[in-house]
Short mmCIF file of C-alpha atoms in Angstrom, two decimals:
data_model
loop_
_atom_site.label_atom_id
_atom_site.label_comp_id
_atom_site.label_asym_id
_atom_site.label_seq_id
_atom_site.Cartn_x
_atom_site.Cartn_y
_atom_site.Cartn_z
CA UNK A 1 125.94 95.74 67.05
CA UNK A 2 124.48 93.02 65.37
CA UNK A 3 120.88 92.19 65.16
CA UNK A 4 121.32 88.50 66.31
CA UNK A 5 124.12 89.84 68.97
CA UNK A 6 121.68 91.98 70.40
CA UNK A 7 118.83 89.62 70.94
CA UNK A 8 121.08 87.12 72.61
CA UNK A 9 122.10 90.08 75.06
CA UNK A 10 118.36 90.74 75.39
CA UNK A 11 117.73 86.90 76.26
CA UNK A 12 119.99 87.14 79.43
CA UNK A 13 117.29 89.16 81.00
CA UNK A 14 114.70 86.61 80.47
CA UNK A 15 117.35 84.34 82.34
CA UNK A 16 117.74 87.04 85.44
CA UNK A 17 113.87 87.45 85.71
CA UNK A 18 113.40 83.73 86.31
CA UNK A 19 114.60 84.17 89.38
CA UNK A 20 112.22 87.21 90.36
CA UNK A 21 109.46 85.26 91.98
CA UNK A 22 112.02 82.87 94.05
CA UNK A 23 113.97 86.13 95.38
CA UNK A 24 110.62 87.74 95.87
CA UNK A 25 109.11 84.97 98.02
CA UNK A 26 112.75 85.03 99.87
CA UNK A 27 112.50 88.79 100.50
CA UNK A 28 109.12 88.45 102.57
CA UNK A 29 107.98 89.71 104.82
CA UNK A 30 109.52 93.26 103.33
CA UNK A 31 106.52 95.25 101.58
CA UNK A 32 106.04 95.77 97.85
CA UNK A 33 107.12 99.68 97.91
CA UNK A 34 109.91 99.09 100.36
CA UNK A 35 111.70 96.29 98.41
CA UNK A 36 111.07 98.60 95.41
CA UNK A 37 113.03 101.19 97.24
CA UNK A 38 115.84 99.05 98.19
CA UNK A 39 116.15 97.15 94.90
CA UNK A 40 116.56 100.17 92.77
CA UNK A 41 118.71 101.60 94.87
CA UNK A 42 121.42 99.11 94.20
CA UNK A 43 120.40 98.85 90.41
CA UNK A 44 120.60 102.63 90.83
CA UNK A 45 124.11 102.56 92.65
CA UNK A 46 125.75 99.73 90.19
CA UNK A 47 124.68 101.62 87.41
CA UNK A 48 126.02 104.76 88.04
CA UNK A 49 129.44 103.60 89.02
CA UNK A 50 129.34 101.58 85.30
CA UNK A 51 128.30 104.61 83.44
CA UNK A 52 130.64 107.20 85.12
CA UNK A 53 133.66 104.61 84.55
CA UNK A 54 132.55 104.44 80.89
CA UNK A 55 132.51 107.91 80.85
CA UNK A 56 128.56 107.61 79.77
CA UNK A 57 127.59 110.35 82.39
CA UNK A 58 127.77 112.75 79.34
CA UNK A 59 124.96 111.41 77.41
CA UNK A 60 122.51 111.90 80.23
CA UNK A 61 122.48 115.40 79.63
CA UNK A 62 121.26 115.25 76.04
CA UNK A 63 117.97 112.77 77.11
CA UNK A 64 114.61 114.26 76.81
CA UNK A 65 112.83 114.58 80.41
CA UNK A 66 110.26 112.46 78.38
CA UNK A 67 112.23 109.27 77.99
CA UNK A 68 113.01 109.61 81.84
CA UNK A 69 109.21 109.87 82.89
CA UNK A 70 108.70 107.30 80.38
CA UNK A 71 111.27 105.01 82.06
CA UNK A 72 110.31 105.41 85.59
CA UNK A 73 106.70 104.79 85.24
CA UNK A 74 107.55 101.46 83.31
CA UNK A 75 110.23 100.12 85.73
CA UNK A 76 108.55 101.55 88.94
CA UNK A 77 104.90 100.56 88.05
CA UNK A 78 105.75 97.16 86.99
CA UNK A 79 107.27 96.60 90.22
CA UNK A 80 105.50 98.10 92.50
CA UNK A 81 102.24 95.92 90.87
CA UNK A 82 104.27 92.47 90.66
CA UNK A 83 105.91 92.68 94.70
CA UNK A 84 101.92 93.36 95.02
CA UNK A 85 100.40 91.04 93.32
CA UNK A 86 102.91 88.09 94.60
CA UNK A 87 101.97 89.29 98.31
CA UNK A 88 98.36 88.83 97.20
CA UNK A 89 98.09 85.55 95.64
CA UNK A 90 100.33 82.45 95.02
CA UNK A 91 103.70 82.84 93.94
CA UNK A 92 103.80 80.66 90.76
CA UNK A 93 100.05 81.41 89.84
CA UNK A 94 100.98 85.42 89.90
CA UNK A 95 104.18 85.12 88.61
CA UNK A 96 103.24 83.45 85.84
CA UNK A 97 99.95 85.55 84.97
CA UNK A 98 102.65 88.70 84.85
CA UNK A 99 104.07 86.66 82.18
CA UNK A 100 101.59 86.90 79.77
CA UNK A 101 103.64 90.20 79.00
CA UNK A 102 105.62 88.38 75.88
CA UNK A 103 102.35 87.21 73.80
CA UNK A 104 101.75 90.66 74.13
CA UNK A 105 104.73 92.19 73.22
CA UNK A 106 104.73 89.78 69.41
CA UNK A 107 101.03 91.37 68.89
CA UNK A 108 101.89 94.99 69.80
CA UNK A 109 104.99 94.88 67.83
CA UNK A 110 102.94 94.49 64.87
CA UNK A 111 102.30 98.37 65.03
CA UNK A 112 105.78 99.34 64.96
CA UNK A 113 106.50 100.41 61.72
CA UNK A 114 110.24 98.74 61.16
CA UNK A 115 108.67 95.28 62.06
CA UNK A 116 107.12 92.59 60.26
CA UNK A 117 104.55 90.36 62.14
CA UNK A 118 104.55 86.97 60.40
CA UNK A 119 101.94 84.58 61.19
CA UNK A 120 104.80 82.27 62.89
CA UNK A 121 105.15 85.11 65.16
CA UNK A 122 101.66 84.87 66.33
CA UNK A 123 100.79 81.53 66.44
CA UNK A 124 104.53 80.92 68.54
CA UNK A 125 103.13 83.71 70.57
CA UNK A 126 99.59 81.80 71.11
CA UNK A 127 101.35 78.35 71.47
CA UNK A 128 103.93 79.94 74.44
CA UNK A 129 100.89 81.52 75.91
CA UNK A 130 99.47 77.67 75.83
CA UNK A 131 102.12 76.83 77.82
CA UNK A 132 102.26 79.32 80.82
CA UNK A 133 98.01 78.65 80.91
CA UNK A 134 99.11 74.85 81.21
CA UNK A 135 100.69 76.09 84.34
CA UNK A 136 98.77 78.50 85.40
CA UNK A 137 95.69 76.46 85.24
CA UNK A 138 97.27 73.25 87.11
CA UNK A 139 96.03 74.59 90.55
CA UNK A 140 92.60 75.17 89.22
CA UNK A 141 91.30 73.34 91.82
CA UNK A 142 92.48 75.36 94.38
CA UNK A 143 91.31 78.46 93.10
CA UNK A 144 90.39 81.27 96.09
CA UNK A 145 88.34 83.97 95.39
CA UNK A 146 90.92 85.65 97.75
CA UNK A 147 93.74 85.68 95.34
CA UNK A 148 91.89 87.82 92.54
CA UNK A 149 93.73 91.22 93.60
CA UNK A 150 96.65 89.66 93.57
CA UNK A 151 96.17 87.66 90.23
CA UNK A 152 94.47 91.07 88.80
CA UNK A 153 97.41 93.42 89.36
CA UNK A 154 99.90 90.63 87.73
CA UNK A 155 97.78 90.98 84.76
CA UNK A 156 98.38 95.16 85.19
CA UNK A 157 101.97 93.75 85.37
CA UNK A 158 101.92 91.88 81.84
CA UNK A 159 100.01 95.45 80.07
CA UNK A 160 102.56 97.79 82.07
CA UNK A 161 106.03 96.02 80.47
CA UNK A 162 104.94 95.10 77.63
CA UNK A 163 103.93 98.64 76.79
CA UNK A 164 106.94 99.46 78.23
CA UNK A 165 108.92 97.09 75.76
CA UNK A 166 107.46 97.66 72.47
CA UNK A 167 107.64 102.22 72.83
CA UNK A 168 111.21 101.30 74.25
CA UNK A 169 111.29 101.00 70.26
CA UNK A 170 110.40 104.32 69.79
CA UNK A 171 113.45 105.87 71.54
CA UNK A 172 116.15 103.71 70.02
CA UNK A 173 118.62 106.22 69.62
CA UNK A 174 118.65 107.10 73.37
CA UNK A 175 121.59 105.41 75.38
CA UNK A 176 121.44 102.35 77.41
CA UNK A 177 122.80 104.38 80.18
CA UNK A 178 119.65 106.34 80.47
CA UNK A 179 118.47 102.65 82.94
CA UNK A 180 120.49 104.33 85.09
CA UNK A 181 118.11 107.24 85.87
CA UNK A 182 115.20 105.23 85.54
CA UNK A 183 116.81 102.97 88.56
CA UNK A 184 117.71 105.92 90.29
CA UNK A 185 114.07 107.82 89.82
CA UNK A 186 111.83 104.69 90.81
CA UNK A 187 114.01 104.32 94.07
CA UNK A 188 113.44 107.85 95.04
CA UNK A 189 109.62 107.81 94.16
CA UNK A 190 109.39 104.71 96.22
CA UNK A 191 110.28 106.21 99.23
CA UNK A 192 107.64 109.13 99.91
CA UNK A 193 105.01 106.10 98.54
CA UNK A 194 106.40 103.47 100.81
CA UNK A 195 106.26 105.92 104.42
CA UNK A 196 102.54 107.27 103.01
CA UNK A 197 101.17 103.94 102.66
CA UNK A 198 103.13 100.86 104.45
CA UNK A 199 104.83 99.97 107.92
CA UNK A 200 108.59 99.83 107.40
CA UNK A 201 109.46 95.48 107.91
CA UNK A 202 113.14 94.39 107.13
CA UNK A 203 114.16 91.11 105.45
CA UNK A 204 113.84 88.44 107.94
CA UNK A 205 117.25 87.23 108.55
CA UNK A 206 120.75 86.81 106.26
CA UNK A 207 118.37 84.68 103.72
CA UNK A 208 115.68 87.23 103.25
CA UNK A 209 118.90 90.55 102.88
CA UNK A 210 120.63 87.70 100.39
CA UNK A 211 116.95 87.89 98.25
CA UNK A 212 116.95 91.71 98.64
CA UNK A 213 120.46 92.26 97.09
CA UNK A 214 120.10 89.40 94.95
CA UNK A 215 117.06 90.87 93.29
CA UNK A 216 119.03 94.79 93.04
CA UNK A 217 122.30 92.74 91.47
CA UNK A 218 120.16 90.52 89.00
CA UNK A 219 116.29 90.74 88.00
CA UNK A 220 116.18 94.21 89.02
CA UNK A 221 119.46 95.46 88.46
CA UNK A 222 121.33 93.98 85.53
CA UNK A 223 118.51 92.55 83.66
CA UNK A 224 116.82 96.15 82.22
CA UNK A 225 120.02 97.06 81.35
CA UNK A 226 120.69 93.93 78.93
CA UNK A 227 116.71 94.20 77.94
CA UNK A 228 116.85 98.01 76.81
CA UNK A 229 119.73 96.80 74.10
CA UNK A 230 117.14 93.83 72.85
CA UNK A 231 114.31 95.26 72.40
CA UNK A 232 115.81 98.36 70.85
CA UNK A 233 118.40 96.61 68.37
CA UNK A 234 117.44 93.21 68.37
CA UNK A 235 114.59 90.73 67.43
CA UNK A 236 111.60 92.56 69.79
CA UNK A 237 109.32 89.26 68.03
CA UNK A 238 111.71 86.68 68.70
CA UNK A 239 112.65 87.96 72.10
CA UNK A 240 108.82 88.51 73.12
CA UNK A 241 108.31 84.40 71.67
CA UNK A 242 111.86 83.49 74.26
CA UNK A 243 110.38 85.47 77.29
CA UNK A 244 108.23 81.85 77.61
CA UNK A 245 111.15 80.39 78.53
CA UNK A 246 111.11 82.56 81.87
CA UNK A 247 108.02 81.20 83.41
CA UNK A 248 108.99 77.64 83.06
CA UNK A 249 112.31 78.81 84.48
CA UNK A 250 110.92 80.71 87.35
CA UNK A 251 108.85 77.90 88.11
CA UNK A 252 111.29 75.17 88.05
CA UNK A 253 113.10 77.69 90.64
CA UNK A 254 109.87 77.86 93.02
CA UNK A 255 109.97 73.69 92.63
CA UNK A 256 113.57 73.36 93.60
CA UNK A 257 113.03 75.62 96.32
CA UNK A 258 110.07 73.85 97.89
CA UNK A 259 108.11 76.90 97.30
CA UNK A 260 105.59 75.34 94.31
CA UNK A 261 104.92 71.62 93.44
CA UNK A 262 106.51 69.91 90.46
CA UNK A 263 103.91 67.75 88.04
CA UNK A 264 103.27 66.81 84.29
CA UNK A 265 102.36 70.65 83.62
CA UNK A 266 106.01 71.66 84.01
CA UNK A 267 106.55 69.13 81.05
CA UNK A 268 104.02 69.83 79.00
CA UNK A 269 104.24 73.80 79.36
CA UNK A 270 107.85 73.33 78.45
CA UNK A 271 107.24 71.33 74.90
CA UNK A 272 105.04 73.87 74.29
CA UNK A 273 107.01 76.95 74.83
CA UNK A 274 109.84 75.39 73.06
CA UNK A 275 107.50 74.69 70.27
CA UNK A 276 106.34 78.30 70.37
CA UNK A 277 109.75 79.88 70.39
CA UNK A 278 111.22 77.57 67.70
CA UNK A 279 108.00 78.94 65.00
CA UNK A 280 108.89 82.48 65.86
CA UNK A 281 112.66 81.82 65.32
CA UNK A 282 111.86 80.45 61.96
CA UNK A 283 108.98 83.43 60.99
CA UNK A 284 112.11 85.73 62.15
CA UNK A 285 114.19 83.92 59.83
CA UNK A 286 112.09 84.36 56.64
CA UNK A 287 111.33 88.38 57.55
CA UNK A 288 115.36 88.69 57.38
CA UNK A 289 115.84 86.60 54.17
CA UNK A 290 112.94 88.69 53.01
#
């Protein structure tokens, strides 16, 4: 597969997980370890029945236990911190702090050894990371001293995946189908977790089991599956840079839905992340021609 092909596949997961805060909100009032459960469980399902039909069940076998722990601690502590942290505090203010993961991802792939960090790459990075802050910061004026759990485990959210991203690197040669297990392993270690420490609550009605499934067929289903091939064969820089796009996405969703108030920020944090993605495309551009 081609470099460029792969990024593009990588990209349609920042798509899905602009939809993660609206299908969160829509899931309430289920709790965080709960909707874990269920979510992974039909990532887990779906992506079993697509690697045994591709006969992919094979490869499992020959996948260090490492890259599995590895796996399951990324997918299952990222989640299990962002349902959290969006129970905790405002949806678009969280959601968008958990972003911060892609600035992060362009200045940890600088240790990588088969990448090239170009100063386009970083100042894209710091110019995207403009942009969510324009957001972030419209509701300063609101600010609760209430919402800092919340708005601190979204931040555990951003170091958790991005970590997650960049030593994805590392295990390149291990197959995409390996999601499967990690879907699969953070469903089961949900479970025990969710009876220890919450009260079981169901989605409220046909709208909140519509979020639930949504969220297993999409942002947590579909979308690590499409990530693991970027971030292991395509531009991780340029793909960290795009991520911006997600935020603005996610919170144009909350404004269509009602959920978050539409203003000049959305505007401004868009030119900017557009801005920000275009310089790392073009640093990208030179480290290829180079």
């Amino acid at each position: 597969m081609s470099r460029n092909r792969a990024t593009a596949i990588g990209f349609v997961a920042v798509l899905l997980w602009a939809l993660l805060a609206l299908f969160t909100v829509g899931s309430a009032p289920v709790p965080p370890l709960q909707l874990n459960a269920m979510c992974f469980a039909i990532a887990g399902t779906l992506g079993l029945i697509w690697t045994g039909t591709s006969g992919g069940l094979l490869q499992l076998r020959n996948v260090p236990f490492k890259v599995y722990l590895f796996g399951t601690l990324g997918l299952f502590g990222y989640h299990a911190l962002y349902f959290s942290a969006l129970r905790l505090a405002p949806a678009a203010e969280a959601g968008l702090i958990a972003y911060l993961w892609p600035l992060l991802i362009v200045l940890m792939s600088g240790l990588l050894p088969s990448e090239q960090l170009r100063k386009g790459h970083i100042i894209g990075g710091l110019i995207g990371f403009a942009g969510a802050a324009v957001i972030v910061l419209r509701g300063a004026g609101d600010f609760s001293g209430d919402a800092l759990p919340g708005y601190g485990l979204a931040f555990l959210c951003a170091l958790t995946w991005s970590g997650y991203s960049v030593l994805s690197r590392s295990f390149g040669a291990v197959p995409t189908a390996s999601v499967t297990v990690f879907c699969v392993a953070s469903a089961i270690l949900s479970v025990p977790m969710h009876l220890a420490f919450e009260t079981t609550v169901w989605p409220a009605g046909l709208m909140g089991w519509m979020s639930c499934l949504a969220l297993g067929l999409g942002p947590v289903g579909l979308a690590f599956f499409v990530w693991d091939i970027g971030v292991k064969q395509g531009d991780i820089q340029l793909l960290g840079v795009a991520s911006y796009a997600a935020p603005v996405l996610s919170t144009g969703a909350l404004v269509l839905a009602g959920i978050a108030e539409p203003g000049w920020a959305l505007v401004l944090a868009t030119a900017l992340i557009t801005l920000g993605a275009a310089l790392a495309a073009r640093a990208s551009a030179k480290s290829r021609q180079a």
